[in-house]
Every structure is written in structure tokens, then in C-alpha cells.
XYZ file of C-alpha atoms in Angstrom:
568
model
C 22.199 20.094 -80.597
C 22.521 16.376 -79.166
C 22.511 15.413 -75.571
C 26.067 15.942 -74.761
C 25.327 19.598 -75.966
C 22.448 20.051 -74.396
C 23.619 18.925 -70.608
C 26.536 21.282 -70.820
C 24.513 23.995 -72.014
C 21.846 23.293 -68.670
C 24.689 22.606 -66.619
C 26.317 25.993 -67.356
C 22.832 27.769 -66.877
C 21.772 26.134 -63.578
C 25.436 27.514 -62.347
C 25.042 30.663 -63.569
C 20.967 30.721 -61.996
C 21.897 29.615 -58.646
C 24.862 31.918 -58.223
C 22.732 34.651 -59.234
C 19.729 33.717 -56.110
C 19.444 35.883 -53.147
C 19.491 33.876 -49.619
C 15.568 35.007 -49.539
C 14.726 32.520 -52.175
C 14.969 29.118 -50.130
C 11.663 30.672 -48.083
C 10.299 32.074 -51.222
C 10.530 28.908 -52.898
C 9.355 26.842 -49.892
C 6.348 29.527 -49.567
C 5.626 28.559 -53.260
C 5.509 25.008 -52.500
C 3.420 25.383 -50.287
C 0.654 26.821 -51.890
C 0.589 24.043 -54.594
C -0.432 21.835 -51.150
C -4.378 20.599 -51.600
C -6.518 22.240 -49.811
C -8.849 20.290 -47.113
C -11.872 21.019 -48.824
C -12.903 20.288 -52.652
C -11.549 23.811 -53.600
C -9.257 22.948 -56.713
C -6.158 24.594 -57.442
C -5.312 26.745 -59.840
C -3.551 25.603 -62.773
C -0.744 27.425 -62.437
C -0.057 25.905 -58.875
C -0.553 22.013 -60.658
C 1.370 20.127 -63.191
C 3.087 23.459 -65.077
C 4.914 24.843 -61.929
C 6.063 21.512 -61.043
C 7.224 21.189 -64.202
C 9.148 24.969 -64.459
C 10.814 23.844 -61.590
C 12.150 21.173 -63.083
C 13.172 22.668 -66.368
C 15.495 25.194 -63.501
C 17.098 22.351 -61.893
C 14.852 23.882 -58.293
C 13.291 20.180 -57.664
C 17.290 18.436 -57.686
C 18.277 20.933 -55.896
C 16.363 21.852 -53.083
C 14.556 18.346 -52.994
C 14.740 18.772 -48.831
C 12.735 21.912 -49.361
C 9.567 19.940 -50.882
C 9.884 17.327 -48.424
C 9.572 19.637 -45.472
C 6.846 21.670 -46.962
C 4.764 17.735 -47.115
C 6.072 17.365 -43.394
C 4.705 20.240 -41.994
C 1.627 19.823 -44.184
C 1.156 16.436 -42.494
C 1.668 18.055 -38.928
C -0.757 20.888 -38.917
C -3.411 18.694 -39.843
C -2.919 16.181 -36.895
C -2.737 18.657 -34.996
C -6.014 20.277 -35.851
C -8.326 16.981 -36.420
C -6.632 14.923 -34.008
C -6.077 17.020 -30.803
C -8.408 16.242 -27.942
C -9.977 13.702 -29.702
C -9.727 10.422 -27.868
C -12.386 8.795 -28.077
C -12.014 6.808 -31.643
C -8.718 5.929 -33.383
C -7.789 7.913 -36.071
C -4.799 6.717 -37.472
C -6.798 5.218 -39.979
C -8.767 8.533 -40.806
C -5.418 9.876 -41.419
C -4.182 6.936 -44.076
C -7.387 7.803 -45.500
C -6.844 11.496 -46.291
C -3.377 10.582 -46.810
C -4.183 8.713 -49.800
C -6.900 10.892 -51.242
C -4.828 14.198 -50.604
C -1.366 14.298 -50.069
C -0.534 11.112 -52.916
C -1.918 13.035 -55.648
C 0.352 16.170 -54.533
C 3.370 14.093 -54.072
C 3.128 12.957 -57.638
C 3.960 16.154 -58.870
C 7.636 16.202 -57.372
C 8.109 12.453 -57.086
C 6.720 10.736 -59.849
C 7.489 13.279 -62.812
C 7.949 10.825 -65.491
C 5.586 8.430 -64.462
C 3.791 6.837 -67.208
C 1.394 4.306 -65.798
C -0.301 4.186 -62.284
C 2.156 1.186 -61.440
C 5.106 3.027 -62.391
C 4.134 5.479 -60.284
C 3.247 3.542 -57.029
C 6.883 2.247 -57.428
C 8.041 5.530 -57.626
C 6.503 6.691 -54.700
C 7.360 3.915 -52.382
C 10.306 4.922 -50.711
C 8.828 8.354 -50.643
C 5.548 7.477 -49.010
C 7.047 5.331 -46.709
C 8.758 8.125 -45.513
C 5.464 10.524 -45.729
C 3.749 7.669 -43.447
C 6.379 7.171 -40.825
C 6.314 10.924 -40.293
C 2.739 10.606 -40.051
C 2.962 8.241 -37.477
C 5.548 10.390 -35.362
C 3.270 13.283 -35.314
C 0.588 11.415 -33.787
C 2.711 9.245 -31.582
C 4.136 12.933 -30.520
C 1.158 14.474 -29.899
C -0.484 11.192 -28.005
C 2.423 11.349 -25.851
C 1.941 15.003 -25.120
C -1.702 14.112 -24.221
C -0.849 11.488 -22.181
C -1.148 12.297 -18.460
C -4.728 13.620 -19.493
C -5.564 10.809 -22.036
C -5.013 8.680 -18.489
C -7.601 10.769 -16.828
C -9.966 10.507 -19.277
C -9.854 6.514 -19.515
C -11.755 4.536 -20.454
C -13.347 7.497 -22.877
C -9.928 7.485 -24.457
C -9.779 4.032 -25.170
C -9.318 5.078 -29.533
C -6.531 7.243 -28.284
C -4.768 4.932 -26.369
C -5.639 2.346 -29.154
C -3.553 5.080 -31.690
C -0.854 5.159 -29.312
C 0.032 1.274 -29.277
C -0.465 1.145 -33.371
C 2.273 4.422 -33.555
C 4.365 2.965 -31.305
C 5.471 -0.237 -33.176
C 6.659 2.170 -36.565
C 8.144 4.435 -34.022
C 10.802 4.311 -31.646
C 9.316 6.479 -29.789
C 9.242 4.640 -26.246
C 12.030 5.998 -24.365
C 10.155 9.724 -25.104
C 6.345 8.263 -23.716
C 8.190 7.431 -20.556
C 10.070 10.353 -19.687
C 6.777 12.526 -20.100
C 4.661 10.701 -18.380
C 7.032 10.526 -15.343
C 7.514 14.486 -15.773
C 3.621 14.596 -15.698
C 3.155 12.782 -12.622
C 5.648 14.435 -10.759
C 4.789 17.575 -11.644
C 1.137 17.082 -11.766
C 0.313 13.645 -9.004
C 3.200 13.411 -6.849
C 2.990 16.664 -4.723
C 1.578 16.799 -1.380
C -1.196 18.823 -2.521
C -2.826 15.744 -4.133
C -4.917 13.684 -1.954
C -3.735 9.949 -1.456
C -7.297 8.058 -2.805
C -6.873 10.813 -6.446
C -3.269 9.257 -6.612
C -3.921 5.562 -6.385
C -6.748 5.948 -8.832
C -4.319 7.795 -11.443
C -2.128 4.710 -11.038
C -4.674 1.846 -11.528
C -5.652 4.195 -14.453
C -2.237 4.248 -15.497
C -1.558 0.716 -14.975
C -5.067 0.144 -17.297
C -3.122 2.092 -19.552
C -0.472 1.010 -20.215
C -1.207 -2.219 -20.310
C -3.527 -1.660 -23.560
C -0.370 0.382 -25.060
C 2.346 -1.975 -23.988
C 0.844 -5.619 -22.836
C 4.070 -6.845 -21.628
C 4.828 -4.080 -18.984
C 7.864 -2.984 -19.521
C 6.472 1.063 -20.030
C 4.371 0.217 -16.954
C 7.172 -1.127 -14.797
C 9.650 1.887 -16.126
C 6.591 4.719 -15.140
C 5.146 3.256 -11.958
C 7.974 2.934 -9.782
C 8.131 6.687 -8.779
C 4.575 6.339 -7.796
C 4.866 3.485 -6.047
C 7.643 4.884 -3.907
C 5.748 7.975 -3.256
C 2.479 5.785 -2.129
C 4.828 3.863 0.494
C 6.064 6.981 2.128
C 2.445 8.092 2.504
C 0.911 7.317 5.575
C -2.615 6.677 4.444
C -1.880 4.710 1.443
C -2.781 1.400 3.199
C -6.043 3.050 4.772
C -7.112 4.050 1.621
C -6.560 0.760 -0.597
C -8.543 -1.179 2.214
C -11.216 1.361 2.364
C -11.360 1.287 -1.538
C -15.537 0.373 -0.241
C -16.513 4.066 1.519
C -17.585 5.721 -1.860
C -17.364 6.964 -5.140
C -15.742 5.316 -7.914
C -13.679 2.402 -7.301
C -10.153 1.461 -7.708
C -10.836 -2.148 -8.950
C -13.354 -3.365 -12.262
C -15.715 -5.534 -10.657
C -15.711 -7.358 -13.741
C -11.805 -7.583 -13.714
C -11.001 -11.827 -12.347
C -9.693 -12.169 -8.990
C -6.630 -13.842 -8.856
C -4.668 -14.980 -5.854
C -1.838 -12.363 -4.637
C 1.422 -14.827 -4.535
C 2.833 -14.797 -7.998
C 5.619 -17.203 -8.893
C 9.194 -15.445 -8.575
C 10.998 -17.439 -11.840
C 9.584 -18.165 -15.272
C 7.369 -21.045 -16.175
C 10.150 -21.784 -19.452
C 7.953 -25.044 -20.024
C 5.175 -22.925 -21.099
C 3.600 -22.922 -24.706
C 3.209 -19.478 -24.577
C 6.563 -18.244 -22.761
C 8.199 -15.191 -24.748
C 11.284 -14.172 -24.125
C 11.487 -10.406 -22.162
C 11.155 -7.103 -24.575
C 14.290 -5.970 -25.785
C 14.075 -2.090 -24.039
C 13.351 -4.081 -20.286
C 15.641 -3.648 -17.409
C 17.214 -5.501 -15.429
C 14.749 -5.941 -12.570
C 12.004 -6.161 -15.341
C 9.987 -9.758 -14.823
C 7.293 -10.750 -17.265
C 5.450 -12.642 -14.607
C 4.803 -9.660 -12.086
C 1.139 -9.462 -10.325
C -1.325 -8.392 -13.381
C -4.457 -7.665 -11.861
C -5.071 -4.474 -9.571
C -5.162 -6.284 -6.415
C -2.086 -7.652 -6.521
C 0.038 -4.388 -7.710
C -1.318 -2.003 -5.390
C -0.494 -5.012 -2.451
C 2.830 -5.453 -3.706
C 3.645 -1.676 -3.477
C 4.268 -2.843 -0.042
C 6.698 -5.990 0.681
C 4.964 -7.684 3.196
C 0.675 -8.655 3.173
C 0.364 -8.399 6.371
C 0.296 -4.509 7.188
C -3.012 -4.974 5.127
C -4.309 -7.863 6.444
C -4.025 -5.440 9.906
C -5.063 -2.503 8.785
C -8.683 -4.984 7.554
C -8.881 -6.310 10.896
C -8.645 -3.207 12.324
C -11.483 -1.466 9.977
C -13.946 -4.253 10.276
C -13.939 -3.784 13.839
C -14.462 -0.093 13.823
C -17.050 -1.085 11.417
C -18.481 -3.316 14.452
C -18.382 -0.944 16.446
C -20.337 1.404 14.829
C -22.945 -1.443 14.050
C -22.729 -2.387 17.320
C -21.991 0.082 20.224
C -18.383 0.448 21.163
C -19.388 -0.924 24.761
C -20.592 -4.489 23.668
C -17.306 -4.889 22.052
C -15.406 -3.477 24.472
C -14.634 -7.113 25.449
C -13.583 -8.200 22.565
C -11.616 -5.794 22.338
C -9.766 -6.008 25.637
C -9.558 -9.811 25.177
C -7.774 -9.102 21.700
C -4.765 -6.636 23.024
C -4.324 -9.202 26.375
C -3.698 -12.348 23.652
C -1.577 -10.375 21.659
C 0.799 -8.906 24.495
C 0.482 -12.223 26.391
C 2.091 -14.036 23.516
C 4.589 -11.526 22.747
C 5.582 -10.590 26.271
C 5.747 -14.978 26.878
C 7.954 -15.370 24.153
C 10.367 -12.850 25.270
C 10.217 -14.476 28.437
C 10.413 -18.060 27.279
C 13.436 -17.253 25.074
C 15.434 -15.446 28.286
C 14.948 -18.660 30.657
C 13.109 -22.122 30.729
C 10.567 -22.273 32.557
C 8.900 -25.256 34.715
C 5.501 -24.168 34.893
C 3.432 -22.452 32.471
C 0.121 -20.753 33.244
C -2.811 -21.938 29.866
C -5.913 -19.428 29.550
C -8.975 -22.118 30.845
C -11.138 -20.569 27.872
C -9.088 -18.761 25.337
C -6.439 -16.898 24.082
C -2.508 -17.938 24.017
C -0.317 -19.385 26.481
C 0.121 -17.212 29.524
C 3.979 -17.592 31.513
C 2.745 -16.184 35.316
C 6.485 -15.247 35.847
C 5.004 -12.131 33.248
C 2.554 -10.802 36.470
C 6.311 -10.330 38.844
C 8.044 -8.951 35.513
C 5.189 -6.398 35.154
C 3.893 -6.472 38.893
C 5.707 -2.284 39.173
C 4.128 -1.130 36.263
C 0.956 0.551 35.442
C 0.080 -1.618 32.908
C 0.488 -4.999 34.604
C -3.192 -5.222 35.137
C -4.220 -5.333 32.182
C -1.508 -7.017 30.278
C -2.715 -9.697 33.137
C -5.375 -11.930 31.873
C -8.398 -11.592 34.011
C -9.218 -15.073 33.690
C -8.008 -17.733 35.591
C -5.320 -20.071 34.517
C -4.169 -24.178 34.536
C -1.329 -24.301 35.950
C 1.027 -27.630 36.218
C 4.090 -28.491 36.970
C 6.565 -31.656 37.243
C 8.061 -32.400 40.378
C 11.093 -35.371 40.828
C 8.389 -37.982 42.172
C 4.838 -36.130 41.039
C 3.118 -33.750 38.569
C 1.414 -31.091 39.792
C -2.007 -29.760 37.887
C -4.523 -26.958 39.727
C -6.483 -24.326 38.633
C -5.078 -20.921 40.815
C -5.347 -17.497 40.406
C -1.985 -15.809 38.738
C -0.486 -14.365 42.269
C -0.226 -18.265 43.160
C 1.181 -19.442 39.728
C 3.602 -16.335 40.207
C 4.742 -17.465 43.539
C 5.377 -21.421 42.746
C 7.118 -19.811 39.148
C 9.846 -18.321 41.717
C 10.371 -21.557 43.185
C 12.144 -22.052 39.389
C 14.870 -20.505 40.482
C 16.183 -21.455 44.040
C 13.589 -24.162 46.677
C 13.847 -22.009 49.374
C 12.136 -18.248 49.381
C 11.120 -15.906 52.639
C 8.111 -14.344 52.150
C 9.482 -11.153 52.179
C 11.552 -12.017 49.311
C 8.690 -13.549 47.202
C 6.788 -10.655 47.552
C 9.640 -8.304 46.495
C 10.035 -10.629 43.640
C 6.395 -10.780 42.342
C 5.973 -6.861 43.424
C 3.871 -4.801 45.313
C 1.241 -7.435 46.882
C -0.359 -7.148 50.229
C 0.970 -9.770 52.747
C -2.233 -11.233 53.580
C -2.831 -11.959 49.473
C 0.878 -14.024 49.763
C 0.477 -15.774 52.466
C -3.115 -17.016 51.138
C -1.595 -17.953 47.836
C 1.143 -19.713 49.652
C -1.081 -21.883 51.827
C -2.711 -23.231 48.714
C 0.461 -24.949 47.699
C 1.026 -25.875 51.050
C -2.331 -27.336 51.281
C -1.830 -29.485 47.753
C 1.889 -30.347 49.352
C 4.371 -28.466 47.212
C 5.086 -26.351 49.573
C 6.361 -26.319 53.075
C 6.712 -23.124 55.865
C 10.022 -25.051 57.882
C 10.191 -21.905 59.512
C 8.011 -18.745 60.134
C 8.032 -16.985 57.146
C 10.073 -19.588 55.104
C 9.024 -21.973 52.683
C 10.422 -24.342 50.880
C 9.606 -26.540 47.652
C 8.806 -30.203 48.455
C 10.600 -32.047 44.829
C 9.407 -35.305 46.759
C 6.464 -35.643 49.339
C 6.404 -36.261 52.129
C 4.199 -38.420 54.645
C 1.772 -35.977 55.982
C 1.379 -35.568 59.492
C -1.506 -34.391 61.813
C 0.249 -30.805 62.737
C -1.292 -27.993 61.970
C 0.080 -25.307 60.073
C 1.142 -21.828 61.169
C -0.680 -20.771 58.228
C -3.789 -22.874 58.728
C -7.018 -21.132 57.693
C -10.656 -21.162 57.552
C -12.573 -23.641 55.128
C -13.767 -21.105 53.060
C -10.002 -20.561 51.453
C -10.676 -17.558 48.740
C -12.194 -14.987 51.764
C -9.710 -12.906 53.075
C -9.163 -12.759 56.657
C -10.282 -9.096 58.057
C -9.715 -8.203 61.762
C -13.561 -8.162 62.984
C -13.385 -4.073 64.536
C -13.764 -3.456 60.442
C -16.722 -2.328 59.196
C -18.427 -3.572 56.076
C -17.940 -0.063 54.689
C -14.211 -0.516 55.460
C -14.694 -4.088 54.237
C -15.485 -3.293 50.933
C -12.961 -0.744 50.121
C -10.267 -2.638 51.181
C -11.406 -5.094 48.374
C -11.978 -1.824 46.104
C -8.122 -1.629 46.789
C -7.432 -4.632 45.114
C -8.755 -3.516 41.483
C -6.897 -0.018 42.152
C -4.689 -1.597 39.547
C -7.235 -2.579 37.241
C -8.288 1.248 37.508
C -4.819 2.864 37.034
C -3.876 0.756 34.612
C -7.100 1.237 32.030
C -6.528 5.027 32.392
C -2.957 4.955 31.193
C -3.415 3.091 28.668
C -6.407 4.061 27.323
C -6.662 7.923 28.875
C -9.385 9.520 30.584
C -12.694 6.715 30.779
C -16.540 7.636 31.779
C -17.677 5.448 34.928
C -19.683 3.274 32.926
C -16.829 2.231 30.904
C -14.507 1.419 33.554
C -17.323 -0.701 35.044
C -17.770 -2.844 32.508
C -14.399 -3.321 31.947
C -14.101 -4.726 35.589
C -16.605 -6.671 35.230
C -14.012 -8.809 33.864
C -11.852 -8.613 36.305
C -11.549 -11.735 38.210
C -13.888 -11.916 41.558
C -15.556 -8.153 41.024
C -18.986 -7.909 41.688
C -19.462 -3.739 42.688
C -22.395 -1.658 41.881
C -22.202 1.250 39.845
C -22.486 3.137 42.787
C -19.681 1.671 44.814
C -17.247 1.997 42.393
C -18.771 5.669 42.122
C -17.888 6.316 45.575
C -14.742 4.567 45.084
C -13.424 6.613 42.822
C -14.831 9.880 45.168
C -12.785 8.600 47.711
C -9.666 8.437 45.053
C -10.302 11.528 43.921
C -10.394 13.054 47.635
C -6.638 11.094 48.137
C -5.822 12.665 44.909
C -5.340 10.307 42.649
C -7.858 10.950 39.900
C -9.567 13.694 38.939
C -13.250 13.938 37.333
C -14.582 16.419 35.272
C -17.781 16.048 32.463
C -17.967 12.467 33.748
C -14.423 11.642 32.729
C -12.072 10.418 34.954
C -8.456 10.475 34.738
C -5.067 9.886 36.542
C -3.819 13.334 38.891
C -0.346 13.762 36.640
């Protein structure tokens, strides 16, 4: 008939076929295709479902036409079987295992539709390139799909997942399929992490897991930096995150590879461009993105905070409980005490150093920071002046217009010559008001001292004033003159040694009052040896016993199970 013939005769009987279909034979046909797919075992087809279908459909125009039909019948071919070999399997790749069966199963089928007229095995390949490329990138999407369906529990199961994870980063560069990973993952951790429900220690280790990750599927960070932040703001509104980074040590598994390199915490804030090795940031990465963030697990779990320092307290304050449980809580009671004085001595000085100069300053003889006496008449009222009040004795010195002044005194005297700051002339009335509630015996000992050393000088009864030059001294004796022994109060003699000693029991009433504010209700033996540091005490266990009987009679404590505590 010739070729021009013959088109227009198959021309006019495909139109008069396809009119003639019923809208049931798309799925019919597709269920035919189908079942010309190779099976997964060796079971061979039937002839009729080879080469001769294939080529009745293309005698009837079917393959032309419904060419979308075939491919989707080799797409969901492709699906259900990652799906069934590749689901829960994590521990070895298998995207190779699928290239394999790829090639020994599905090329063979797609020969049939794709390379019809083939008639050489390098004819063919070419004929199947575009085809196959398309076969393997929807390979590679199923995986990468079902990978990133796995995710939040491939994360879990690290490092056993390590093939898995190893699948995902091979997927991942023939599939744009990024964006999709991070959006389930942070859907996953919110819905499965991020709840109150989940304890703070099972959270940080999903996120160094994560952050393991991640890094294998994406070494340059940008997935890492797009799915941590939600976690890392949840971690920093939790209260125990800090506790439980530092006490990473108390059991089970832990949150950092002791084989993983330490490296220091401060990383450099702009890019090292004179590097070799410098690469230029990923194209997906945001704006806040920086290549040169903290890699090791250290130094991102620290920087989920902004500062180092609320862990470097949060150590100091764990070693010492650990101390004390090595050691007794009394022996470092101390140490303890010592600690909190330094700390709001140096504060408290600052404040006051920053509000008014000063001409004298009071220096710890042993330890700890500088001490400003004015502190003891700016905390004299409160509860807690004795023991923000070092119990230690201090240098004091100070410059006069013709002399400098040095001595070692107790804090009520530094406190007294610190007023003289202010105006030269003082009552004692009005230096007692201005240091506090001291007994007028204590003042006007602690004034005699710096009229003894000639910085001070009583020009009437009650009156002193500050001597900026000497003067000649002169044979007179003082109204305040005392006996040589200048620290022993002066008692009238109808006292009795029983009244004797709790009018010096009165003096470390303070002491007392103040350690059970701060520190609540105290056995005996603990308040004891916290005196013990107090300057000049030197009580039994039983006097302070029957001290605090006769406080509890006035009502000022109470006692009950051997705990004392202030009568609210």
C-alpha cells in the first residue's frame, strides 16, 4: 500500500479505537502493565506478559499514547520495594543494593517499552538513558522519603544507623529534598522531645545525637543550624539544663565521645578567608548561618547559653557539694562561710566605693577581698550584718595632712575613724547612731584607741575630734584613760562571772541572729563552730547551750529536735 497509505490507514484506526474505549480502560491497561513487572524471585513470566504484549500494544498506538501510564506502573514498582527491603533497616546502606536490583530487574523490563527497536546492546543503553535517569532519581526520592520519615528514630538509634544515615547524605545530593528533612525533623521533636513530659538529660542526649547526625548527613551545618535552634531555645528556658550538662559524670551513657578531641570553647567570630581550605557558605544557609560555629559537643551545648560563666558556677558549686559529701559538711563549713563573706564583701565595697571616696580602707590580714569598714554602719541595723562582716581582723590605714596612719583594729574602730570621712568633729552619740546599734562602753573603747595612737582627740566630754596634724603631747590624762590591758571591757565589780559571761554572750547575739536568717533553723553544734570564727569567742558547748536557754526563755528562739530557730 506504501507508507503514506499505510499511516492514514493507522491513523484513522487508532481514532476510531480510542473513541470507542470506556474510561475503565486507563486502570485496566495500567493493571496489565503491571503484571508484565518481574517478579522478585526467579519465577519467569509468561510469554504472553514479555516481548508479544509489548509489542500488541504498540501495533494499537497504547504505548504513544498512554506512555505516562507505563512510567507510573515502573514508579510504583520502584516504591513498594523500598519500602519493603529498606524499612527499618539502618544499619548498612542500601542504596547500592537497590542499583543492584535495579539493573538486574527493572532494565530488562524497561526495555520492553523503551527500547523497542533496539538492535544492539549499545543502542539500547542510549535509548534508555534519559529514561533510567529518570527511573534512578525516583529511586533516590523514595529512599530519601522514607529516610526522612525515619528520621527522628534513625537519631535514636545512632550510631546503629550509621548505613542509614550514610543513605541519607548519598540521596540527598540527587535530591532536593532538604527543605522536606528539616521540616520533619522539627515536627518530630516538637511533637515527640520538646514537651514537658520529657526529662531534661533524654533531651540533651537527642540533640548531641542529632548534632552527630547531622553532621554525617550535612558536614557543613547548615541542616544542623536550621533543626537545632528550637531545641536550643527550649533547653535555655529549662531550669536544669545547666545542672544536667555539668553533671553529664553521675551515670549512664554520656553526652560527649571520649574519643571525640577537646577543643577550646572560644571560636573565632569572622572567617579565616586566608585559609587553603575556606569554602564559601552552602547556597540553602541563612542569614545568621556561620561556617565556623563551635564543632565539637562541648562547645555547642555551652554556647546554648551566651555567657560561660553560669557554668563555670554551677561546677564550682557541684564540686563542693561533692566535698562535702567526701568530706562532712561541718569541716567545710568554713570554707564555705569564708566564700559567701569574699563574695558580698567585694560586691557590697564596690557599691560603696562607687557612691563616695573613701580615705581609709579596711584589707583582710589573711585573705579574701578588700573590706570598706564604712559596710559594718551601712549594715550595722540589719540581721545580716554579722555575717556579711568578716570575722577576721583588718589593716587599716589612713593619710592624714602631716602623717599616715597604719594599725591593725577590730572593724567597730575602722567604722568609727571611716565617719571621721565625712565631717572632723562627731559626739559620741552621733557616731554610734551612725555605725548602729553598739553598746557605749564598745565606742568609747574603740575611740580611745585612736586617741591613744593620736588621731583622735575628746576636746570635750563626749566630743572628739580628728587631729589632720599632731600635736605635741602633753602629760594630761584623758577622760577616757583606761587600764593597760586595752581589749577587756570594763564591768562594774557587783557583777558576777555568771553575769560576766553573758554580757559577752550578748555581743555574738548578732552572730546568732544573723546565721539563722540566713541560713534557717541550725543544730547547736553548727552554730558553734561557726562562732568559733567569730573574732575573740572562746565558749563551751555548754555555755552557748545555756545561752541560747536563756534566749529561748526571753523569747527569741525557739528549739525543737535540736534545731534552733528565730521566734517569727
Amino acid at each position: 500500500l506504501g507508507p503514506t497509505v499505510l499511516s492514514a490507514y493507522t491513523l484513522n484506526f487508532q481514532t476510531h479505537l480510542f473513541s470507542t474505549l470506556p474510561p475503565s480502560f486507563t486502570s485496566a491497561f495500567k493493571a496489565l502493565c503491571k503484571s508484565s513487572l518481574p517478579s522478585n524471585d526467579a519465577t519467569p513470566l509468561p510469554e504472553a506478559r514479555g516481548p508479544r504484549l509489548w509489542a500488541a500494544f504498540e501495533t494499537l498506538g497504547l504505548l504513544d499514547r498512554y506512555e505516562y501510564i507505563v512510567a507510573s506502573v515502573g514508579y510504583e514498582h520502584i516504591e513498594h520495594y523500598v519500602l519493603d527491603v529498606c524499612s527499618g533497616s539502618w544499619s548498612k546502606p542500601m542504596l547500592e543494593d537497590l542499583r543492584t536490583w535495579m539493573s538486574d530487574k527493572m532494565v530488562s523490563w524497561m526495555l520492553l517499552p523503551y527500547a523497542r527497536g533496539a538492535t544492539s546492546p549499545e543502542q539500547a543503553r542510549i535509548m534508555l538513558s534519559g529514561v533510567g535517569a529518570r527511573f534512578d532519581f525516583h529511586m533516590n526520592k523514595a529512599l530519601c522519603d522514607l529516610r526522612t520519615r525515619e528520621i527522628f528514630d534513625i537519631i535514636i538509634d545512632f550510631p546503629d544507623s550509621m548505613g542509614a544515615l550514610q543513605d541519607l547524605k548519598d540521596c540527598l545530593q540527587h535530591v532536593d529534598q532538604r527543605s522536606a528533612l528539616v521540616q520533619t525533623l522539627r515536627k518530630a521533636n516538637q511533637k515527640r522531645l520538646l514537651h514537658p513530659g520529657a526529662d531534661t538529660k533524654l533531651i540533651l542526649s537527642q540533640y548531641v545525637a542529632t548534632i552527630k547526625c547531622l553532621r554525617i548527613i550535612d558536614p557543613p551545618g547548615v541542616l544542623l543550624f536550621k533543626v537545632a535552634d528550637p531545641i536550643r531555645r527550649y533547653l535555655r528556658e529549662r531550669p536544669d539544663t545547666i545542672r544536667s550538662i555539668v553533671g553529664d559524670d553521675d551515670g549512664g551513657d554520656s553526652l560527649v565521645d571520649e574519643n571525640e578531641p577537646i577543643q577550646p570553647l572560644q571560636q573565632p567570630d569572622v572567617e579565616d578567608y586566608s585559609d587553603s581550605n575556606w569554602e564559601p557558605e552552602p547556597v540553602d544557609a541563612g542569614p545568621d548561618f556561620r561556617t565556623n560555629k563551635p564543632s565539637d559537643v562541648i562547645s555547642t551545648l555551652v554556647s546554648i547559653y551566651d555567657s560561660k560563666d553560669l557554668f563555670v558556677k554551677e561546677l564550682q558549686r557541684r564540686n563542693i557539694e561533692i566535698l562535702k559529701i567526701q568530706f562532712g559538711e561541718a569541716a567545710l563549713q568554713v570554707c564555705e562561710v569564708m566564700l559567701k563573706d569574699m563574695t558580698d564583701s567585694k560586691r557590697i565595697d564596690g557599691h560603696v566605693q562607687s557612691r563616695q571616696a573613701s580615705i581609709l580602707r579596711s584589707y583582710p590580714s589573711t585573705f579574701g577581698p578588700p573590706w570598706n569598714p564604712v559596710i559594718s554602719s551601712c549594715l550595722a541595723n540589719s540581721t545580716k550584718a554579722a555575717l556579711a562582716a568578716p570575722p577576721w581582723e583588718g589593716a587599716s590605714g589612713g593619710q592624714l595632712d602631716d602623717r599616715v596612719i597604719e594599725a591593725d583594729v577590730p572593724p567597730l574602730e575602722a567604722a568609727f575613724i571611716e565617719l571621721f570621712s565625712e565631717k572632723t568633729i562627731w559626739t559620741v552619740d552621733e557616731l554610734i547612731e551612725g555605725v548602729g546599734s553598739v553598746d557605749r562602753s564598745a565606742a568609747l573603747n574603740a575611740l580611745l584607741t585612736w586617741v591613744d595612737r593620736g588621731v583622735l582627740k575628746e576636746d570635750t566630754e563626749g566630743t572628739f575630734r580628728l587631729l589632720e596634724v599632731a600635736e605635741e603631747p602633753f602629760a594630761g590624762p584623758s577622760r577616757l584613760a583606761r587600764p593597760v590591758a586595752p581589749s577587756a571591757p570594763e564591768l562594774p565589780p557587783v557583777q558576777s562571772v555568771q553575769q560576766q559571761q553573758a554580757e559577752q554572750m550578748k555581743v555574738y547575739w548578732k552572730f546568732i541572729e544573723g546565721m539563722l536568717t540566713n541560713l534557717g533553723a541550725l543544730p547547736l553544734d553548727r552554730i558553734q563552730t561557726m562562732l568559733k570564727y567569730a573574732p575573740g569567742y572562746d565558749r563551751t558547748m555548754e555555755q552557748l547551750a545555756a545561752f541560747m536557754e536563756a534566749a529561748r526563755r526571753e523569747g527569741l528562739v525557739t528549739g525543737r529536735d535540736g534545731q534552733w530557730r528565730l521566734n517569727s
